[in-house]
Coordinates of C-alpha atoms and ligand atoms in Angstrom, one line a residue:
X1 CA 119.7 73.5 162.5
X2 CA 116.4 72.9 160.7
X3 CA 115.3 75.6 158.3
X4 CA 111.8 77.0 158.8
X5 CA 109.8 79.5 156.8
X6 CA 107.5 81.8 158.9
X7 CA 104.7 83.5 157.0
X8 CA 103.1 86.3 159.0
X9 CA 99.6 87.4 158.3
X10 CA 98.6 89.5 161.4
X11 CA 96.0 88.7 164.0
X12 CA 96.0 89.2 167.8
X13 CA 99.4 87.4 168.1
X14 CA 100.7 90.6 166.4
X15 CA 98.2 92.8 168.2
X16 CA 98.9 96.0 170.3
X17 CA 96.8 97.4 173.1
X18 CA 97.2 100.7 175.0
X19 CA 98.5 99.0 178.1
X20 CA 99.4 95.5 179.3
X21 CA 96.2 95.0 181.3
X22 CA 93.9 95.5 178.3
X23 CA 92.9 92.2 176.7
X24 CA 89.9 93.0 174.5
X25 CA 90.4 96.5 173.2
X26 CA 93.4 96.4 170.9
X27 CA 94.5 96.6 167.3
X28 CA 95.3 93.3 165.6
X29 CA 98.1 93.0 163.0
X30 CA 100.4 95.7 164.3
X31 CA 103.7 94.0 164.9
X32 CA 105.6 92.4 162.0
X33 CA 106.6 88.7 161.9
X34 CA 110.3 89.7 162.6
X35 CA 109.3 91.4 165.8
X36 CA 107.3 88.3 166.9
X37 CA 110.3 86.1 166.3
X38 CA 112.7 88.6 168.0
X39 CA 110.5 88.5 171.1
X40 CA 111.2 84.8 171.5
X41 CA 115.0 84.3 171.6
X42 CA 114.5 80.7 172.5
X43 CA 113.5 80.0 168.9
X44 CA 117.1 80.3 167.9
X45 CA 117.7 77.0 169.6
X46 CA 115.0 75.3 167.5
X47 CA 115.4 76.5 163.9
X48 CA 116.9 78.9 161.4
X49 CA 113.9 81.0 160.6
X50 CA 113.2 83.1 157.5
X51 CA 110.3 85.5 158.0
X52 CA 108.1 86.8 155.2
X53 CA 105.1 89.1 155.8
X54 CA 102.2 88.1 153.6
X55 CA 99.7 90.5 155.3
X56 CA 99.2 92.2 158.6
X57 CA 95.5 92.3 159.2
X58 CA 92.8 91.1 161.5
X59 CA 91.9 87.7 160.2
X60 CA 88.3 88.9 159.5
X61 CA 89.8 91.1 156.8
X62 CA 91.8 88.4 155.1
X63 CA 91.0 88.2 151.4
X64 CA 91.1 85.5 148.8
X65 CA 94.1 87.2 147.4
X66 CA 96.0 86.5 150.7
X67 CA 94.9 82.9 150.5
X68 CA 96.2 82.7 146.9
X69 CA 99.5 84.3 147.9
X70 CA 99.9 81.8 150.9
X71 CA 99.2 78.8 148.7
X72 CA 101.6 79.9 146.0
X73 CA 104.4 80.8 148.4
X74 CA 104.2 77.5 150.3
X75 CA 104.1 75.4 147.1
X76 CA 107.1 77.3 145.7
X77 CA 109.0 77.1 149.0
X78 CA 108.5 73.3 149.2
X79 CA 109.2 72.8 145.5
X80 CA 112.5 74.8 145.4
X81 CA 113.9 74.2 148.9
X82 CA 114.6 70.6 149.8
X83 CA 116.3 71.8 153.0
X84 CA 113.1 73.4 154.3
X85 CA 111.8 71.4 157.3
X86 CA 108.4 73.1 157.6
X87 CA 106.3 76.2 157.5
X88 CA 104.6 78.2 160.3
X89 CA 101.9 80.7 159.6
X90 CA 101.0 83.3 162.3
X91 CA 97.3 84.1 161.9
X92 CA 94.3 85.7 163.6
X93 CA 92.3 83.2 165.5
X94 CA 88.9 84.1 164.1
X95 CA 89.3 82.6 160.7
X96 CA 92.5 80.5 161.3
X97 CA 90.5 77.2 160.9
X98 CA 89.4 78.2 157.4
X99 CA 93.0 78.9 156.2
X100 CA 94.2 75.7 157.8
X101 CA 91.5 73.7 156.0
X102 CA 92.1 75.5 152.7
X103 CA 95.8 74.6 152.9
X104 CA 95.0 71.0 153.8
X105 CA 93.1 70.6 150.6
X106 CA 95.8 72.3 148.4
X107 CA 99.3 71.6 149.8
X108 CA 100.7 68.2 148.9
X109 CA 103.9 67.7 150.9
X110 CA 104.8 65.6 153.9
X111 CA 106.5 68.6 155.5
X112 CA 104.4 70.2 158.2
X113 CA 102.5 73.4 157.7
X114 CA 101.5 74.7 161.2
X115 CA 99.1 77.6 161.9
X116 CA 99.3 79.5 165.2
X117 CA 97.7 82.5 166.8
X118 CA 97.0 84.0 170.2
X119 CA 94.0 85.0 172.2
X120 CA 95.8 87.9 173.9
X121 CA 97.6 90.7 172.2
X122 CA 101.3 90.7 172.2
X123 CA 101.3 93.6 174.7
X124 CA 99.3 91.8 177.3
X125 CA 100.4 90.5 180.7
X126 CA 100.9 86.8 180.2
X127 CA 100.5 87.1 176.4
X128 CA 100.0 83.6 175.0
X129 CA 101.5 84.3 171.6
X130 CA 105.2 83.8 172.5
X131 CA 104.8 80.3 173.9
X132 CA 102.3 79.4 171.1
X133 CA 104.8 80.5 168.5
X134 CA 107.6 78.6 170.2
X135 CA 105.5 75.4 170.3
X136 CA 104.3 75.9 166.7
X137 CA 107.9 76.0 165.5
X138 CA 108.8 73.0 167.7
X139 CA 106.0 71.0 166.0
X140 CA 106.8 72.3 162.5
X141 CA 110.4 71.1 162.6
X142 CA 109.6 67.8 164.3
X143 CA 109.8 64.5 162.5
X144 CA 106.6 63.4 164.3
X145 CA 104.5 66.0 162.5
X146 CA 105.7 64.9 159.0
X147 CA 102.9 63.5 156.9
X148 CA 100.2 64.7 159.3
X149 CA 98.9 67.4 157.0
X150 CA 98.2 71.0 158.1
X151 CA 98.2 71.4 161.9
X152 CA 97.1 74.1 164.3
X153 CA 99.0 74.6 167.5
X154 CA 97.3 76.5 170.3
X155 CA 97.7 76.3 174.1
X156 CA 100.0 73.3 173.9
X157 CA 97.5 71.3 171.8
X158 CA 98.0 70.0 168.3
X159 CA 94.8 69.9 166.1
X160 CA 94.1 68.6 162.7
X161 CA 92.9 71.1 160.0
X162 CA 89.6 69.4 159.3
X163 CA 88.2 69.2 162.8
X164 CA 89.7 72.2 164.6
X165 CA 87.5 75.2 165.3
X166 CA 87.4 78.2 167.5
X167 CA 84.9 77.6 170.3
X168 CA 85.3 80.6 172.6
X169 CA 85.5 84.4 172.2
X170 CA 88.1 84.7 174.9
X171 CA 90.5 82.7 177.1
X172 CA 93.6 81.0 175.9
X173 CA 92.0 77.5 175.5
X174 CA 89.7 78.7 172.7
X175 CA 90.3 75.9 170.2
X176 CA 88.8 72.4 170.1
X177 CA 88.2 69.6 167.7
X178 CA 84.6 68.6 168.5
X179 CA 83.7 65.0 168.4
X180 CA 87.3 63.9 167.8
X181 CA 89.7 65.8 170.1
X182 CA 93.1 67.1 169.3
X183 CA 95.6 64.9 167.5
X184 CA 98.1 65.4 170.3
X185 CA 100.2 67.9 172.3
X186 CA 103.6 69.5 172.6
X187 CA 105.6 69.8 175.8
X188 CA 109.1 69.8 177.2
X189 CA 109.6 66.1 176.3
X190 CA 108.6 66.6 172.7
X191 CA 105.8 66.4 170.1
X192 CA 103.2 63.8 170.8
X193 CA 100.7 62.8 168.1
X194 CA 98.9 59.6 169.4
X195 CA 95.7 60.4 167.4
X196 CA 97.5 61.2 164.1
X197 CA 96.3 59.4 161.1
X198 CA 98.1 58.0 158.1
X199 CA 98.6 59.3 154.6
X200 CA 96.0 61.7 153.3
X201 CA 94.6 62.5 149.9
X202 CA 95.1 66.1 148.7
X203 CA 92.2 66.6 146.3
X204 CA 93.2 69.9 144.9
X205 CA 97.0 69.5 144.8
X206 CA 97.1 70.5 141.2
X207 CA 94.6 73.4 141.4
X208 CA 95.9 76.8 140.5
X209 CA 93.8 79.3 142.3
X210 CA 92.3 82.0 140.1
X211 CA 92.3 85.7 141.0
X212 CA 88.5 85.8 140.9
X213 CA 86.8 83.4 143.3
X214 CA 83.2 82.1 142.8
X215 CA 80.5 83.5 145.0
X216 CA 79.6 80.9 147.7
X217 CA 77.4 82.4 150.4
X218 CA 76.4 80.8 153.7
X219 CA 72.7 80.9 154.7
X220 CA 71.9 80.4 158.4
X221 CA 68.8 78.4 159.5
X222 CA 66.5 79.6 162.3
X223 CA 62.8 79.8 163.2
X224 CA 60.8 81.4 160.3
X225 CA 63.9 82.1 158.1
X226 CA 63.3 84.8 155.6
X227 CA 62.9 82.9 152.3
X228 CA 64.1 86.1 150.5
X229 CA 67.7 85.3 151.6
X230 CA 67.7 82.1 149.7
X231 CA 65.8 83.5 146.7
X232 CA 68.2 86.4 146.6
X233 CA 71.2 84.1 146.4
X234 CA 69.7 82.0 143.7
X235 CA 68.6 85.0 141.7
X236 CA 72.1 86.4 142.0
X237 CA 73.4 83.3 140.3
X238 CA 75.8 82.2 143.0
X239 CA 78.1 79.3 142.1
X240 CA 77.6 77.5 145.3
X241 CA 75.7 77.8 148.6
X242 CA 76.1 76.4 152.1
X243 CA 73.1 76.0 154.4
X244 CA 73.8 76.1 158.1
X245 CA 70.8 73.9 158.8
X246 CA 69.2 73.4 162.2
X247 CA 69.9 70.1 164.0
X248 CA 71.4 67.6 161.6
X249 CA 71.5 70.1 158.8
X250 CA 67.7 70.5 158.3
X251 CA 66.1 73.1 156.0
X252 CA 62.7 74.6 156.8
X253 CA 59.7 73.6 154.6
X254 CA 59.7 77.2 153.2
X255 CA 63.3 76.9 152.1
X256 CA 62.7 73.5 150.6
X257 CA 59.8 75.0 148.6
X258 CA 62.1 77.8 147.3
X259 CA 64.5 75.1 146.0
X260 CA 61.7 72.9 144.5
X261 CA 60.4 75.9 142.6
X262 CA 63.7 77.0 141.3
X263 CA 63.6 76.2 137.6
X264 CA 67.1 77.3 136.5
X265 CA 70.1 75.0 137.1
X266 CA 70.9 74.9 140.8
X267 CA 74.3 75.8 142.2
X268 CA 76.2 73.2 144.1
X269 CA 74.7 73.2 147.6
X270 CA 75.9 71.7 150.9
X271 CA 73.9 71.2 154.1
X272 CA 76.0 71.8 157.2
X273 CA 74.7 72.2 160.8
X274 CA 74.7 74.9 163.4
X275 CA 75.2 72.5 166.4
X276 CA 78.9 72.8 166.5
X277 CA 79.6 69.1 166.3
X278 CA 78.2 65.9 164.8
X279 CA 77.6 64.7 161.3
X280 CA 75.1 65.6 158.6
X281 CA 74.2 62.5 156.6
X282 CA 72.9 62.0 153.1
X283 CA 69.0 62.4 153.2
X284 CA 66.4 61.0 150.8
X285 CA 65.3 64.4 149.5
X286 CA 68.9 65.7 148.9
X287 CA 69.0 64.6 145.3
X288 CA 65.6 66.1 144.4
X289 CA 66.6 69.5 145.9
X290 CA 70.1 69.5 144.6
X291 CA 71.7 69.3 148.0
X292 CA 74.6 67.3 149.5
X293 CA 75.4 66.8 153.2
X294 CA 78.6 68.5 154.5
X295 CA 79.3 65.5 156.8
X296 CA 81.4 66.7 159.8
X297 CA 82.5 69.9 158.1
X298 CA 81.3 73.1 159.9
X299 CA 79.7 75.7 157.6
X300 CA 82.8 77.8 157.1
X301 CA 84.8 74.8 156.2
X302 CA 82.1 73.4 153.9
X303 CA 82.3 76.8 152.1
X304 CA 86.0 76.4 151.6
X305 CA 85.7 72.9 150.1
X306 CA 82.7 73.9 148.0
X307 CA 84.5 77.0 146.6
X308 CA 87.5 74.8 145.5
X309 CA 85.1 72.2 144.0
X310 CA 83.5 75.0 142.0
X311 CA 86.9 76.4 140.9
X312 CA 87.9 72.8 139.8
X313 CA 84.7 72.5 137.7
X314 CA 83.4 69.6 139.7
X315 CA 79.8 68.3 139.5
X316 CA 77.6 67.0 142.3
X317 CA 78.9 63.4 142.0
X318 CA 82.5 64.4 142.1
X319 CA 81.9 66.7 145.1
X320 CA 80.1 63.8 146.9
X321 CA 83.3 61.7 146.7
X322 CA 85.2 64.4 148.7
X323 CA 82.7 64.9 151.5
X324 CA 83.5 63.5 155.0
X325 CA 80.2 61.7 155.3
X326 CA 79.2 58.3 156.6
X327 CA 76.6 56.7 154.4
X328 CA 73.7 55.2 156.3
Ligands
LIG1 N1 90.7 89.7 165.8 C1 91.7 88.6 165.8 C2 91.9 88.0 164.4 O1 92.7 88.5 163.7 C3 91.4 87.6 166.8 C4 92.6 86.8 167.1 O2 93.5 86.8 166.4 O3 92.6 86.2 168.2 O4 91.2 87.0 164.1

């Protein structure tokens, strides 16, 4: 029987509502990981599962300390346990994609790390958590998923950590990989990954996460943005900054003026976009303003990458090498 480590962090998959017909009004992170596993006896036919509770929170309340604990635990488990087939993390869906991308950049092992959540609380009629969990374990112990990096399993689909994002506030099919599609699916026949890619580079495999993380805010573009937001960030001395630009990552003229006028050294800054899909390319004025394009990364994932780059002491040129961009 393959061995699997399940790290529970909370979320709706562990959520509890007053009655089974209530889908929106519930408390996330109530049931422990042991209870989630016990609710799916079919898991006993898939793997010998060890459960550890890392947190039990709504994923909006996850902290960098939780991320640090997850990274350390997964690295230690892979380093010390050659028998371990893979890791599953139960997680709230709201920030699941950020944790998946963080781990993709930090965990260097061919064995699968699979994140899974649910859109309906565990107490709901037709709760989606039990089947999602069963399928996540199925994927995590499968030979097909080896070497494919960090994966997200939701609603029978298997997504890659870089492209997956939550695209709906409710409904069980709330995850997509815009512009690319899922890597595959899991069903009765097995684990299918027709879109999986080959070996990956893990840029921060050797990075030990500090207790104190750098400040990296996200600024959101809109009509007549308040320039004070950007000025406040620069004045606060943030270590990095992500713009959620309009269209293909565009800043307003006012925001460009704030950057031009900024005399002190600029923080590392990325331009992402608010469209939900599509790339942001390198632009002519980027160098002059101290900006870099986030490529296909959405703003929250751009922030994860930028935070790690700051922690690793990277400069603009080194960060540029890591960005998923197509040069025109
Ligand atoms: N509020 C939940 C969370 O922890 C949402 C979910 O898990 O679906 O992110």
